[in-house]
Tab-separated table of C-alpha atoms in Angstrom:
chain	number	residue	atom	x	y	z
R	1	MET	CA	45.635	16.376	5.898
R	2	SER	CA	48.295	18.540	7.468
R	3	GLY	CA	47.476	22.188	6.917
R	4	VAL	CA	44.002	21.511	5.547
R	5	ASP	CA	42.862	24.841	7.010
R	6	ALA	CA	45.313	26.575	4.664
R	7	THR	CA	43.791	25.072	1.533
R	8	MET	CA	41.177	26.371	-0.893
R	9	ASP	CA	38.847	23.788	-2.424
R	10	GLY	CA	41.225	21.055	-1.234
R	11	HIS	CA	44.213	22.743	-2.861
R	12	MET	CA	47.256	24.497	-1.383
R	13	SER	CA	48.916	27.037	-3.681
R	14	GLN	CA	51.874	28.067	-1.490
R	15	ASN	CA	53.746	27.284	1.710
R	16	GLY	CA	54.428	29.542	4.676
R	17	GLY	CA	57.440	31.603	5.647
R	18	SER	CA	58.957	34.973	4.836
R	19	ALA	CA	58.459	34.422	1.086
R	20	MET	CA	54.707	33.879	1.489
R	21	SER	CA	52.565	36.504	-0.206
R	22	SER	CA	48.930	37.357	-0.856
R	23	ALA	CA	47.922	36.324	-4.364
R	24	SER	CA	46.020	38.911	-6.399
R	25	PHE	CA	43.802	36.047	-7.561
R	26	LEU	CA	43.711	32.266	-7.274
R	27	VAL	CA	42.584	29.736	-9.860
R	28	SER	CA	42.005	26.468	-8.006
R	29	PRO	CA	42.004	23.081	-9.788
R	30	PHE	CA	38.269	22.845	-9.061
R	31	GLN	CA	37.640	26.085	-10.956
R	32	ALA	CA	39.828	24.971	-13.882
R	33	PHE	CA	38.154	21.537	-13.994
R	34	ASN	CA	34.737	23.218	-14.037
R	35	GLU	CA	35.801	25.330	-17.008
R	36	ARG	CA	37.072	22.198	-18.776
R	37	ALA	CA	33.868	20.258	-18.035
R	38	GLN	CA	31.767	23.054	-19.511
R	39	ALA	CA	33.955	23.304	-22.624
R	40	ASP	CA	34.347	19.551	-23.243
R	41	GLY	CA	30.905	18.438	-22.080
R	42	PHE	CA	31.701	15.925	-19.334
R	43	MET	CA	30.247	15.564	-15.824
R	44	LEU	CA	32.381	16.717	-12.903
R	45	LYS	CA	31.702	15.503	-9.356
R	46	TRP	CA	33.616	16.682	-6.295
R	47	TRP	CA	34.089	15.865	-2.630
R	48	PHE	CA	35.662	18.573	-0.438
R	49	ASN	CA	36.265	16.455	2.625
R	50	ASN	CA	39.489	14.834	3.775
R	51	THR	CA	37.507	12.266	5.786
R	52	VAL	CA	36.399	9.109	4.001
R	53	VAL	CA	32.622	8.590	4.122
R	54	GLU	CA	31.522	5.135	3.063
R	55	SER	CA	28.061	3.794	2.304
R	56	SER	CA	26.690	0.612	0.782
R	57	GLY	CA	23.506	2.301	-0.389
R	58	GLY	CA	24.480	3.071	-3.949
R	59	GLY	CA	26.961	5.715	-2.931
R	60	MET	CA	24.380	7.877	-1.158
R	61	MET	CA	23.864	8.482	2.546
R	62	LEU	CA	20.842	9.786	4.457
R	63	SER	CA	21.709	12.022	7.396
R	64	ASP	CA	20.089	11.617	10.791
R	65	GLY	CA	17.824	14.345	12.167
R	66	SER	CA	14.475	15.912	11.506
R	67	ASP	CA	15.405	17.042	8.004
R	68	ALA	CA	16.768	14.161	5.932
R	69	GLU	CA	19.348	15.295	3.401
R	70	ILE	CA	21.050	13.295	0.672
R	71	TYR	CA	24.826	13.571	0.496
R	72	GLU	CA	27.346	12.281	-1.981
R	73	THR	CA	29.890	9.987	-0.337
R	74	THR	CA	33.523	9.261	-1.081
R	75	LEU	CA	32.610	5.906	-2.613
R	76	GLY	CA	29.711	7.456	-4.504
R	77	ILE	CA	32.089	9.871	-6.207
R	78	ALA	CA	34.707	7.210	-7.006
R	79	ASP	CA	32.435	4.363	-8.080
R	80	GLY	CA	31.694	4.426	-11.792
R	81	ALA	CA	33.892	7.444	-12.576
R	82	ASP	CA	36.078	7.380	-15.691
R	83	ALA	CA	38.897	9.068	-13.761
R	84	CYS	CA	39.429	10.302	-10.200
R	85	VAL	CA	41.826	12.989	-8.983
R	86	VAL	CA	42.731	13.024	-5.282
R	87	PHE	CA	44.492	16.020	-3.731
R	88	ILE	CA	46.484	15.608	-0.517
R	89	ASN	CA	48.389	18.487	1.046
R	90	ALA	CA	51.134	18.894	3.635
R	91	TRP	CA	51.620	22.363	5.071
R	92	ALA	CA	55.137	23.509	5.967
R	93	GLY	CA	57.171	26.675	5.952
R	94	GLU	CA	59.965	28.678	7.473
R	95	GLY	CA	59.871	27.979	11.199
R	96	GLY	CA	57.128	25.392	10.723
R	97	ASP	CA	58.488	22.046	9.530
R	98	ARG	CA	56.186	19.117	8.901
R	99	SER	CA	55.669	16.913	11.944
R	100	GLU	CA	55.116	13.729	9.914
R	101	LEU	CA	56.266	12.038	6.712
R	102	ALA	CA	52.954	10.255	6.173
R	103	ASN	CA	49.385	11.044	7.116
R	104	ALA	CA	47.124	8.088	7.936
R	105	GLU	CA	43.922	9.941	7.068
R	106	GLY	CA	45.292	11.087	3.718
R	107	ASP	CA	46.592	7.602	2.905
R	108	HIS	CA	43.193	6.112	3.745
R	109	LEU	CA	41.464	8.611	1.463
R	110	VAL	CA	43.773	7.826	-1.471
R	111	ASN	CA	43.541	4.055	-1.008
R	112	THR	CA	39.747	4.114	-0.653
R	113	VAL	CA	39.303	6.078	-3.867
R	114	ALA	CA	41.874	3.909	-5.682
R	115	ASP	CA	40.111	0.715	-4.557
R	116	ASN	CA	36.898	1.964	-6.169
R	117	CYS	CA	38.300	3.823	-9.189
R	118	ASN	CA	40.980	2.059	-11.233
R	119	ASN	CA	41.983	5.296	-12.971
R	120	THR	CA	43.000	7.244	-9.876
R	121	ILE	CA	45.545	9.991	-10.433
R	122	VAL	CA	47.849	10.138	-7.406
R	123	ASN	CA	48.248	6.460	-6.615
R	124	VAL	CA	47.243	3.897	-9.265
R	125	THR	CA	47.402	5.326	-12.778
R	126	GLY	CA	49.890	8.033	-11.947
R	127	VAL	CA	51.270	10.446	-9.378
R	128	TYR	CA	51.051	14.158	-10.109
R	129	TYR	CA	53.481	16.028	-7.871
R	130	GLY	CA	52.985	19.733	-8.333
R	131	GLY	CA	54.071	21.377	-5.118
R	132	PRO	CA	52.900	24.942	-4.405
R	133	LEU	CA	52.292	26.281	-7.925
R	134	GLY	CA	50.992	29.749	-7.105
R	135	GLN	CA	47.935	31.729	-8.125
R	136	SER	CA	47.407	30.038	-11.523
R	137	SER	CA	48.061	26.543	-10.211
R	138	GLY	CA	44.594	25.330	-11.210
R	139	HIS	CA	45.259	26.029	-14.876
R	140	ALA	CA	48.759	24.497	-14.629
R	141	ILE	CA	47.422	21.242	-13.149
R	142	ASN	CA	44.510	21.167	-15.600
R	143	ASP	CA	46.787	21.673	-18.631
R	144	VAL	CA	49.045	18.756	-17.661
R	145	LEU	CA	46.262	16.317	-16.744
R	146	PHE	CA	44.399	16.910	-20.002
R	147	GLY	CA	47.536	16.781	-22.158
R	148	ASP	CA	47.626	20.408	-23.302
R	149	VAL	CA	51.263	20.651	-22.186
R	150	ASN	CA	53.986	18.060	-21.645
R	151	PRO	CA	55.190	17.786	-18.007
R	152	SER	CA	58.916	18.360	-17.617
R	153	GLY	CA	59.483	18.841	-13.881
R	154	LYS	CA	62.036	16.844	-11.882
R	155	LEU	CA	62.082	15.886	-8.202
R	156	ILE	CA	64.267	18.132	-6.061
R	157	HIS	CA	64.581	15.489	-3.330
R	158	THR	CA	64.543	11.713	-2.853
R	159	ILE	CA	61.372	9.778	-1.963
R	160	ALA	CA	62.139	6.564	-0.080
R	161	LYS	CA	60.263	3.273	-0.253
R	162	TYR	CA	59.910	3.136	3.525
R	163	GLU	CA	60.119	5.738	6.266
R	164	SER	CA	62.879	3.673	7.893
R	165	ASP	CA	65.054	4.229	4.788
R	166	TYR	CA	65.571	7.883	5.709
R	167	ASP	CA	68.445	8.941	7.949
R	168	PRO	CA	67.176	8.405	11.528
R	169	ASN	CA	69.517	11.169	12.736
R	170	THR	CA	67.813	13.872	10.673
R	171	GLN	CA	67.234	16.863	12.922
R	172	ILE	CA	64.160	19.084	13.064
R	173	SER	CA	64.991	21.836	15.497
R	174	GLY	CA	64.249	25.461	16.199
R	175	GLU	CA	67.688	26.067	17.686
R	176	SER	CA	69.820	28.771	16.095
R	177	VAL	CA	72.971	26.605	16.158
R	178	ILE	CA	72.823	22.973	15.007
R	179	SER	CA	75.635	20.503	14.395
R	180	PHE	CA	75.410	18.241	11.361
R	181	PRO	CA	77.204	14.947	12.118
R	182	GLU	CA	75.932	13.462	8.827
R	183	ASP	CA	78.435	15.736	7.052
R	184	ASN	CA	77.537	16.037	3.356
R	185	TYR	CA	75.595	12.757	3.189
R	186	ILE	CA	72.114	14.201	2.863
R	187	ASP	CA	69.243	13.236	0.583
R	188	TYR	CA	70.477	11.227	-2.439
R	189	LYS	CA	74.062	11.149	-1.133
R	190	TYR	CA	72.829	9.381	2.004
R	191	PHE	CA	70.942	6.808	-0.113
R	192	ASP	CA	74.037	6.248	-2.272
R	193	GLN	CA	76.206	5.817	0.809
R	194	LYS	CA	73.808	3.221	2.274
R	195	ASN	CA	73.251	1.549	-1.124
R	196	SER	CA	69.511	2.036	-0.571
R	197	THR	CA	67.170	1.999	-3.574
R	198	PRO	CA	64.549	4.784	-3.317
R	199	ARG	CA	61.001	4.691	-4.621
R	200	TYR	CA	61.640	7.848	-6.666
R	201	GLU	CA	65.184	9.135	-6.950
R	202	PHE	CA	66.411	12.724	-6.905
R	203	GLY	CA	65.822	14.190	-10.386
R	204	PHE	CA	63.051	11.714	-11.292
R	205	GLY	CA	60.322	12.944	-13.609
R	206	LEU	CA	58.238	11.515	-16.441
R	207	SER	CA	56.705	13.107	-19.508
R	208	TYR	CA	54.262	12.047	-22.210
R	209	THR	CA	57.159	11.508	-24.637
R	210	THR	CA	58.260	7.978	-25.561
R	211	TYR	CA	61.883	7.443	-26.579
R	212	LEU	CA	63.039	4.537	-28.734
R	213	PHE	CA	66.647	3.494	-29.401
R	214	LEU	CA	66.841	2.431	-33.040
R	215	ALA	CA	70.543	1.586	-33.214
R	216	TYR	CA	73.724	2.000	-31.261
R	217	THR	CA	77.422	1.501	-31.897
R	218	ARG	CA	80.051	0.939	-29.233
R	219	LEU	CA	83.359	2.711	-29.698
R	220	ASP	CA	86.197	0.830	-28.010
R	221	THR	CA	88.557	3.767	-28.393
R	222	LEU	CA	87.870	7.456	-28.299
R	223	SER	CA	90.685	9.620	-29.599
R	224	HIS	CA	89.146	13.064	-29.660
R	225	VAL	CA	86.278	14.771	-27.878
R	226	ALA	CA	85.039	18.308	-28.517
R	227	ILE	CA	82.575	19.860	-26.067
R	228	ASP	CA	81.482	23.485	-26.358
R	229	GLY	CA	84.476	24.251	-28.553
R	230	LYS	CA	86.975	22.782	-26.068
R	231	SER	CA	89.004	19.772	-27.166
R	232	ASP	CA	90.295	16.916	-25.061
R	233	VAL	CA	92.408	13.944	-26.154
R	234	GLY	CA	91.685	10.439	-24.937
R	235	GLY	CA	88.900	9.182	-22.733
R	236	PRO	CA	87.008	6.024	-21.788
R	237	PRO	CA	84.990	3.889	-24.230
R	238	SER	CA	81.605	5.386	-24.990
R	239	THR	CA	78.322	4.540	-26.650
R	240	VAL	CA	76.909	6.553	-29.529
R	241	ALA	CA	73.162	6.190	-29.998
R	242	SER	CA	70.784	7.435	-32.663
R	243	LEU	CA	67.182	8.287	-31.783
């Protein structure tokens, strides 16, 4: 994937730029998963390679050469697993924008694992979008995946269904002076203007909480509203719901 050289154990904890710093320590997801496997007593398998390696020989592959070695393959890891977690990274930073919206090699890796593991976290069962989480990111990811904490993050940008849904006039430039003919119609405002339905809208985010509406009453008139101690008279019809 983009910026794979900047990852540790397949994980990227921060982006580049003037705010980049040297962490005093780093807990990778692999380290946190190992700790969890030891504590909970399950088997953890891993594959630190962004290239898909396939084999029909029971998920194992013999290397060529004088010394034959046995390697795990991508399919060998995915096949028969109770759950699979795939990490894909995209490096970017101040003065170093991403050169692509999608990465064919990363997409192939995700789809191959998902085709052989129906509980794949990133594509089939769920998408975990963490972003650069810093030096304790391994514990943060581990805590959410195993249900120790309830995720509450929200997307800070819009994710389109198709690359063609984005504004084709978006500029990526190193020039010091840039004109913005799109005016204020950026991100979700551009999608609203074009009446385009995104895959995941700005502010999207799920949690493990389930909400159920038990009853609701429609008020055709609203004569008085008090918000934060401030009163206002009149207003449109509203719906009052009880949870």
